[in-house]
PDB file of C-alpha atoms and ligand atoms in Angstrom:
ATOM      1  CA  MET A   1     176.876  48.734 106.247  1.00 44.00           C
ATOM      2  CA  LEU A   2     177.471  46.688 103.356  1.00 44.00           C
ATOM      3  CA  GLY A   3     180.921  47.299 103.924  1.00 48.00           C
ATOM      4  CA  LYS A   4     181.668  46.006 106.599  1.00 51.00           C
ATOM      5  CA  PHE A   5     180.746  42.440 104.895  1.00 52.00           C
ATOM      6  CA  PHE A   6     182.864  43.438 101.474  1.00 51.00           C
ATOM      7  CA  GLN A   7     185.607  44.662 103.520  1.00 46.00           C
ATOM      8  CA  LYS A   8     189.200  44.619 101.544  1.00 46.00           C
ATOM      9  CA  PRO A   9     191.720  42.135 102.830  1.00 53.00           C
ATOM     10  CA  ASP A  10     193.898  45.080 102.510  1.00 72.00           C
ATOM     11  CA  SER A  11     192.407  47.405 105.247  1.00 74.00           C
ATOM     12  CA  SER A  12     191.958  43.938 107.806  1.00 74.00           C
ATOM     13  CA  LEU A  13     195.476  43.663 107.264  1.00 81.00           C
ATOM     14  CA  GLN A  14     196.265  47.261 107.943  1.00 79.00           C
ATOM     15  CA  ASN A  15     196.606  47.025 111.716  1.00 90.00           C
ATOM     16  CA  ARG A  16     199.280  43.684 111.188  1.00 95.00           C
ATOM     17  CA  VAL A  17     201.559  46.094 108.776  1.00 96.00           C
ATOM     18  CA  PRO A  18     203.627  48.302 110.700  1.00 97.00           C
ATOM     19  CA  PRO A  19     204.420  51.864 109.310  1.00 96.00           C
ATOM     20  CA  GLY A  20     206.508  52.379 106.140  1.00 96.00           C
ATOM     21  CA  GLN A  21     206.205  48.447 105.597  1.00 96.00           C
ATOM     22  CA  HIS A  22     204.460  46.743 102.457  1.00 96.00           C
ATOM     23  CA  LEU A  23     203.550  43.044 101.849  1.00 96.00           C
ATOM     24  CA  ALA A  24     206.617  40.842 100.353  1.00 95.00           C
ATOM     25  CA  LYS A  25     205.269  38.537  97.587  1.00 91.00           C
ATOM     26  CA  GLY A  26     206.698  35.006  98.509  1.00 95.00           C
ATOM     27  CA  PHE A  27     209.115  35.109 101.383  1.00 97.00           C
ATOM     28  CA  PRO A  28     212.091  37.125 100.168  1.00 97.00           C
ATOM     29  CA  VAL A  29     216.345  35.878 101.195  1.00 98.00           C
ATOM     30  CA  LEU A  30     217.946  38.727 102.772  1.00 97.00           C
ATOM     31  CA  THR A  31     221.637  37.656 103.627  1.00 98.00           C
ATOM     32  CA  TYR A  32     224.655  39.354 104.338  1.00 98.00           C
ATOM     33  CA  GLY A  33     227.724  37.309 102.922  1.00 97.00           C
ATOM     34  CA  ASP A  34     227.402  33.785 101.951  1.00 98.00           C
ATOM     35  CA  THR A  35     225.038  30.765 103.181  1.00 98.00           C
ATOM     36  CA  PRO A  36     226.604  28.536 105.162  1.00 98.00           C
ATOM     37  CA  HIS A  37     225.924  24.804 104.708  1.00 98.00           C
ATOM     38  CA  ILE A  38     225.709  23.020 108.183  1.00 98.00           C
ATOM     39  CA  ASP A  39     225.177  19.514 108.864  1.00 98.00           C
ATOM     40  CA  VAL A  40     222.931  18.659 111.750  1.00 98.00           C
ATOM     41  CA  LYS A  41     225.770  16.095 113.272  1.00 98.00           C
ATOM     42  CA  ASP A  42     228.044  19.169 113.232  1.00 98.00           C
ATOM     43  CA  TRP A  43     225.857  21.480 114.346  1.00 98.00           C
ATOM     44  CA  THR A  44     226.397  22.697 118.093  1.00 98.00           C
ATOM     45  CA  LEU A  45     224.511  25.880 119.935  1.00 98.00           C
ATOM     46  CA  ARG A  46     226.866  27.120 122.565  1.00 98.00           C
ATOM     47  CA  ILE A  47     226.076  29.109 125.568  1.00 99.00           C
ATOM     48  CA  TRP A  48     228.888  31.758 127.230  1.00 98.00           C
ATOM     49  CA  GLY A  49     229.679  35.069 129.021  1.00 98.00           C
ATOM     50  CA  LEU A  50     227.438  35.260 131.966  1.00 98.00           C
ATOM     51  CA  ALA A  51     225.993  31.924 132.229  1.00 98.00           C
ATOM     52  CA  GLN A  52     226.889  28.602 132.510  1.00 98.00           C
ATOM     53  CA  ARG A  53     229.350  27.153 129.959  1.00 98.00           C
ATOM     54  CA  VAL A  54     227.219  24.455 127.871  1.00 98.00           C
ATOM     55  CA  VAL A  55     227.339  23.040 123.994  1.00 98.00           C
ATOM     56  CA  PHE A  56     223.673  21.696 123.003  1.00 98.00           C
ATOM     57  CA  THR A  57     223.889  19.038 120.174  1.00 98.00           C
ATOM     58  CA  TRP A  58     220.877  18.648 117.883  1.00 98.00           C
ATOM     59  CA  ASP A  59     219.976  15.532 119.502  1.00 98.00           C
ATOM     60  CA  ASP A  60     219.495  17.948 122.720  1.00 98.00           C
ATOM     61  CA  LEU A  61     217.350  20.412 120.917  1.00 98.00           C
ATOM     62  CA  MET A  62     215.352  17.921 119.291  1.00 98.00           C
ATOM     63  CA  ALA A  63     214.366  16.391 123.015  1.00 98.00           C
ATOM     64  CA  MET A  64     213.431  19.409 124.188  1.00 98.00           C
ATOM     65  CA  PRO A  65     209.521  20.297 123.933  1.00 98.00           C
ATOM     66  CA  GLN A  66     208.640  21.142 120.098  1.00 98.00           C
ATOM     67  CA  SER A  67     206.281  23.762 119.275  1.00 98.00           C
ATOM     68  CA  ASP A  68     204.425  25.432 116.444  1.00 98.00           C
ATOM     69  CA  PHE A  69     204.318  29.113 115.285  1.00 98.00           C
ATOM     70  CA  THR A  70     202.531  31.508 113.262  1.00 98.00           C
ATOM     71  CA  ALA A  71     204.279  34.864 113.250  1.00 98.00           C
ATOM     72  CA  ASP A  72     204.622  37.732 111.060  1.00 98.00           C
ATOM     73  CA  PHE A  73     208.247  38.838 109.849  1.00 98.00           C
ATOM     74  CA  HIS A  74     208.879  42.837 109.166  1.00 98.00           C
ATOM     75  CA  CYS A  75     212.341  43.468 107.367  1.00 98.00           C
ATOM     76  CA  VAL A  76     214.122  47.100 107.785  1.00 98.00           C
ATOM     77  CA  THR A  77     214.708  47.062 104.040  1.00 97.00           C
ATOM     78  CA  THR A  78     210.544  47.888 104.266  1.00 97.00           C
ATOM     79  CA  TRP A  79     208.868  44.155 102.997  1.00 97.00           C
ATOM     80  CA  SER A  80     207.005  41.896 105.630  1.00 97.00           C
ATOM     81  CA  LYS A  81     205.385  38.187 105.183  1.00 97.00           C
ATOM     82  CA  LEU A  82     202.624  37.799 107.642  1.00 97.00           C
ATOM     83  CA  ASP A  83     201.213  34.393 109.009  1.00 97.00           C
ATOM     84  CA  VAL A  84     204.838  32.420 108.643  1.00 98.00           C
ATOM     85  CA  GLN A  85     204.713  28.985 109.884  1.00 98.00           C
ATOM     86  CA  TRP A  86     207.509  27.705 112.004  1.00 99.00           C
ATOM     87  CA  ARG A  87     208.308  24.645 113.984  1.00 99.00           C
ATOM     88  CA  GLY A  88     210.775  24.732 116.975  1.00 99.00           C
ATOM     89  CA  VAL A  89     211.565  25.289 120.239  1.00 99.00           C
ATOM     90  CA  LYS A  90     210.279  28.289 122.285  1.00 99.00           C
ATOM     91  CA  VAL A  91     213.274  30.128 123.820  1.00 99.00           C
ATOM     92  CA  VAL A  92     211.617  29.900 127.240  1.00 98.00           C
ATOM     93  CA  ASP A  93     211.450  26.527 126.856  1.00 98.00           C
ATOM     94  CA  PHE A  94     215.040  26.037 125.812  1.00 98.00           C
ATOM     95  CA  MET A  95     215.909  28.638 128.483  1.00 98.00           C
ATOM     96  CA  LYS A  96     215.008  26.124 131.099  1.00 98.00           C
ATOM     97  CA  GLN A  97     218.579  24.465 130.675  1.00 98.00           C
ATOM     98  CA  VAL A  98     220.606  27.479 130.696  1.00 98.00           C
ATOM     99  CA  GLU A  99     221.759  28.881 134.097  1.00 98.00           C
ATOM    100  CA  VAL A 100     222.047  32.465 133.211  1.00 98.00           C
ATOM    101  CA  ASP A 101     223.897  34.593 136.071  1.00 98.00           C
ATOM    102  CA  PRO A 102     221.309  37.504 137.576  1.00 98.00           C
ATOM    103  CA  LYS A 103     224.227  40.016 136.379  1.00 98.00           C
ATOM    104  CA  ALA A 104     223.480  39.191 132.582  1.00 98.00           C
ATOM    105  CA  VAL A 105     221.323  42.009 130.976  1.00 98.00           C
ATOM    106  CA  HIS A 106     221.808  41.418 127.227  1.00 98.00           C
ATOM    107  CA  ILE A 107     222.665  39.229 124.638  1.00 99.00           C
ATOM    108  CA  MET A 108     225.040  38.587 121.350  1.00 99.00           C
ATOM    109  CA  GLU A 109     223.786  36.193 119.110  1.00 99.00           C
ATOM    110  CA  HIS A 110     226.744  34.353 116.863  1.00 99.00           C
ATOM    111  CA  CYS A 111     225.910  32.819 113.661  1.00 98.00           C
ATOM    112  CA  TYR A 112     228.071  30.266 111.330  1.00 98.00           C
ATOM    113  CA  GLY A 113     229.647  32.993 108.826  1.00 98.00           C
ATOM    114  CA  ASP A 114     229.979  35.388 112.011  1.00 95.00           C
ATOM    115  CA  TYR A 115     226.756  37.628 111.657  1.00 98.00           C
ATOM    116  CA  THR A 116     226.013  38.875 114.847  1.00 98.00           C
ATOM    117  CA  THR A 117     223.119  40.950 116.515  1.00 98.00           C
ATOM    118  CA  ASN A 118     222.363  41.894 119.969  1.00 98.00           C
ATOM    119  CA  ILE A 119     219.154  41.823 122.193  1.00 99.00           C
ATOM    120  CA  SER A 120     218.307  42.727 125.509  1.00 98.00           C
ATOM    121  CA  ILE A 121     217.566  40.083 127.876  1.00 98.00           C
ATOM    122  CA  ASP A 122     213.843  41.040 128.242  1.00 98.00           C
ATOM    123  CA  ASP A 123     213.049  41.080 124.469  1.00 98.00           C
ATOM    124  CA  PHE A 124     214.792  37.715 124.205  1.00 98.00           C
ATOM    125  CA  LEU A 125     213.173  36.099 127.211  1.00 98.00           C
ATOM    126  CA  ARG A 126     209.203  36.447 125.254  1.00 98.00           C
ATOM    127  CA  GLU A 127     207.008  34.104 125.218  1.00 98.00           C
ATOM    128  CA  GLU A 128     206.696  34.425 121.398  1.00 98.00           C
ATOM    129  CA  ASN A 129     210.248  33.846 120.491  1.00 98.00           C
ATOM    130  CA  PHE A 130     211.645  30.673 118.964  1.00 99.00           C
ATOM    131  CA  PHE A 131     214.150  28.722 117.429  1.00 99.00           C
ATOM    132  CA  ALA A 132     212.982  27.431 114.200  1.00 99.00           C
ATOM    133  CA  HIS A 133     214.109  24.153 112.661  1.00 99.00           C
ATOM    134  CA  THR A 134     211.042  24.098 110.219  1.00 99.00           C
ATOM    135  CA  LEU A 135     209.143  26.144 108.022  1.00 98.00           C
ATOM    136  CA  PHE A 136     205.891  25.913 106.316  1.00 98.00           C
ATOM    137  CA  GLY A 137     206.181  21.711 107.228  1.00 98.00           C
ATOM    138  CA  GLU A 138     209.710  21.639 105.768  1.00 98.00           C
ATOM    139  CA  PRO A 139     213.283  21.582 107.111  1.00 98.00           C
ATOM    140  CA  LEU A 140     214.324  25.087 107.150  1.00 98.00           C
ATOM    141  CA  PRO A 141     216.178  25.797 103.826  1.00 98.00           C
ATOM    142  CA  ALA A 142     219.661  26.882 104.568  1.00 98.00           C
ATOM    143  CA  GLU A 143     218.948  30.283 102.672  1.00 98.00           C
ATOM    144  CA  HIS A 144     216.527  30.956 105.319  1.00 98.00           C
ATOM    145  CA  GLY A 145     218.964  29.839 108.369  1.00 98.00           C
ATOM    146  CA  GLY A 146     219.085  26.281 108.685  1.00 98.00           C
ATOM    147  CA  PRO A 147     219.393  24.220 110.400  1.00 98.00           C
ATOM    148  CA  LEU A 148     218.300  26.531 113.004  1.00 99.00           C
ATOM    149  CA  ARG A 149     217.541  30.129 113.215  1.00 99.00           C
ATOM    150  CA  LEU A 150     216.133  32.473 116.091  1.00 99.00           C
ATOM    151  CA  VAL A 151     212.823  34.116 115.487  1.00 99.00           C
ATOM    152  CA  VAL A 152     211.874  36.913 117.331  1.00 99.00           C
ATOM    153  CA  PRO A 153     208.581  38.287 115.994  1.00 98.00           C
ATOM    154  CA  HIS A 154     208.097  41.656 117.520  1.00 98.00           C
ATOM    155  CA  LEU A 155     211.448  43.150 116.216  1.00 98.00           C
ATOM    156  CA  TYR A 156     212.655  43.897 112.703  1.00 98.00           C
ATOM    157  CA  ALA A 157     213.839  40.253 111.168  1.00 98.00           C
ATOM    158  CA  TRP A 158     217.819  41.280 111.372  1.00 98.00           C
ATOM    159  CA  LYS A 159     217.546  40.194 115.122  1.00 98.00           C
ATOM    160  CA  SER A 160     216.102  36.721 114.174  1.00 99.00           C
ATOM    161  CA  ALA A 161     219.664  35.397 113.594  1.00 99.00           C
ATOM    162  CA  LYS A 162     219.953  32.693 110.754  1.00 98.00           C
ATOM    163  CA  TRP A 163     222.535  29.694 111.407  1.00 98.00           C
ATOM    164  CA  LEU A 164     222.541  30.687 115.083  1.00 98.00           C
ATOM    165  CA  ASN A 165     225.595  28.873 117.125  1.00 98.00           C
ATOM    166  CA  GLY A 166     225.791  30.929 120.033  1.00 98.00           C
ATOM    167  CA  LEU A 167     224.406  32.954 122.482  1.00 99.00           C
ATOM    168  CA  GLU A 168     226.742  35.172 124.633  1.00 99.00           C
ATOM    169  CA  PHE A 169     225.517  36.665 127.862  1.00 99.00           C
ATOM    170  CA  LEU A 170     226.555  40.278 128.784  1.00 99.00           C
ATOM    171  CA  PRO A 171     226.643  42.459 131.590  1.00 98.00           C
ATOM    172  CA  GLN A 172     225.762  45.491 129.592  1.00 98.00           C
ATOM    173  CA  ALA A 173     224.893  46.250 125.822  1.00 98.00           C
ATOM    174  CA  GLU A 174     226.920  45.871 122.919  1.00 98.00           C
ATOM    175  CA  LEU A 175     226.230  45.711 119.292  1.00 98.00           C
ATOM    176  CA  GLY A 176     226.157  43.587 116.573  1.00 98.00           C
ATOM    177  CA  PHE A 177     226.952  43.358 112.993  1.00 98.00           C
ATOM    178  CA  TRP A 178     224.302  45.736 111.456  1.00 98.00           C
ATOM    179  CA  GLU A 179     223.973  47.819 114.974  1.00 98.00           C
ATOM    180  CA  ARG A 180     227.577  48.796 114.221  1.00 98.00           C
ATOM    181  CA  ASN A 181     226.531  49.867 111.158  1.00 97.00           C
ATOM    182  CA  GLY A 182     224.114  52.444 111.825  1.00 98.00           C
ATOM    183  CA  TYR A 183     220.856  50.477 112.766  1.00 98.00           C
ATOM    184  CA  HIS A 184     219.038  50.927 115.834  1.00 98.00           C
ATOM    185  CA  GLN A 185     219.650  49.247 118.782  1.00 98.00           C
ATOM    186  CA  ARG A 186     216.696  47.700 119.314  1.00 98.00           C
ATOM    187  CA  GLY A 187     214.742  47.969 116.106  1.00 98.00           C
ATOM    188  CA  GLU A 188     211.090  47.917 117.314  1.00 98.00           C
ATOM    189  CA  PRO A 189     209.015  47.856 113.957  1.00 98.00           C
ATOM    190  CA  TRP A 190     205.696  49.238 115.073  1.00 97.00           C
ATOM    191  CA  ALA A 191     208.420  52.501 116.613  1.00 98.00           C
ATOM    192  CA  GLU A 192     210.029  52.660 112.693  1.00 98.00           C
ATOM    193  CA  GLU A 193     213.434  52.094 115.357  1.00 98.00           C
ATOM    194  CA  ARG A 194     215.467  51.724 111.950  1.00 98.00           C
ATOM    195  CA  TYR A 195     218.291  53.502 112.387  1.00 97.00           C
ATOM    196  CA  SER A 196     220.744  54.523 115.548  1.00 95.00           C
ATOM    197  CA  GLY A 197     219.782  58.240 116.491  1.00 77.00           C
TER     198      GLY A 197
HETATM  199  N1  MTE B   1     223.842  34.912 110.083  1.00 77.69           N
HETATM  200  C1  MTE B   1     222.171  36.016 109.572  1.00 77.69           C
HETATM  201  N2  MTE B   1     221.434  35.987 110.088  1.00 77.69           N
HETATM  202  C2  MTE B   1     220.319  37.350 109.305  1.00 77.69           C
HETATM  203  C3  MTE B   1     220.660  37.982 108.155  1.00 77.69           C
HETATM  204  C4  MTE B   1     222.289  37.675 108.111  1.00 77.69           C
HETATM  205  O1  MTE B   1     222.854  38.219 106.772  1.00 77.69           O
HETATM  206  N3  MTE B   1     223.007  36.708 108.369  1.00 77.69           N
HETATM  207  N4  MTE B   1     220.166  38.702 107.780  1.00 77.69           N
HETATM  208  C5  MTE B   1     218.913  39.312 108.652  1.00 77.69           C
HETATM  209  C6  MTE B   1     218.050  39.994 108.251  1.00 77.69           C
HETATM  210  S1  MTE B   1     218.313  41.678 107.747  1.00 77.69           S
HETATM  211  C7  MTE B   1     216.831  39.502 107.868  1.00 77.69           C
HETATM  212  S2  MTE B   1     215.916  40.493 107.214  1.00 77.69           S
HETATM  213  C8  MTE B   1     216.219  38.273 107.999  1.00 77.69           C
HETATM  214  C9  MTE B   1     216.070  37.604 106.798  1.00 77.69           C
HETATM  215  O2  MTE B   1     215.702  36.452 107.022  1.00 77.69           O
HETATM  216  P1  MTE B   1     215.636  35.396 105.436  1.00 77.69           P
HETATM  217  O3  MTE B   1     216.643  35.564 104.269  1.00 77.69           O
HETATM  218  O4  MTE B   1     215.043  33.873 105.886  1.00 77.69           O
HETATM  219  O5  MTE B   1     214.017  36.190 105.019  1.00 77.69           O
HETATM  220  O6  MTE B   1     217.665  37.533 108.171  1.00 77.69           O
HETATM  221  C10 MTE B   1     218.301  37.972 109.369  1.00 77.69           C
HETATM  222  N5  MTE B   1     219.197  37.328 110.084  1.00 77.69           N
HETATM  223 MO1   MO B   2     216.599  42.683 106.960  1.00 77.69          MO
END
């Protein structure tokens, strides 16, 4: 009975750490290639493909509703970090300013530095997804994807594109950088969707 008052923190967190993952110390940086450094004055986010073409500036983004987020972060290389605190713009709020062709079913996320990753429209348009510009109360550091990254908490973190600069709406699924190199098309951590079949 006393056990329930003296529960080890580890076991109470167990249902938050997906299979095959362990908790990281600090917040590791995982980048393929060099870290781009982009001034917000020069920063843009472009929309194209099966959507009305539009280019958002930093001021456009700042004029959108801003929200705080606490989210768990799971890298496929087996580390997880719980309760990461971010601030930014909800994907669903952002998307009120984007006109998408109903034939679009998939998205390619594009980045400064040419990284890409793909995501279905359904996985993208979830209430809990967001574009982040602030991490633990500070401007998002360049190594973590500043000035702006996407965060998709319910998928492995390679879907959370750092230095995001484009969203391409597609009529069918296409593969991004890691997905072409053997990683799973979707990447759901609780199902351990690490590699493609
Ligand atoms: N543009 C870009 N985005 C990226 C990556 C990258 O190499 N380039 N790495 C991905 C991977 S594999 C992970 S785990 C997370 C790591 O984010 P962090 O470096 O902020 O921890 O970013 C993802 N987004
Ligand atoms: Mo990762």
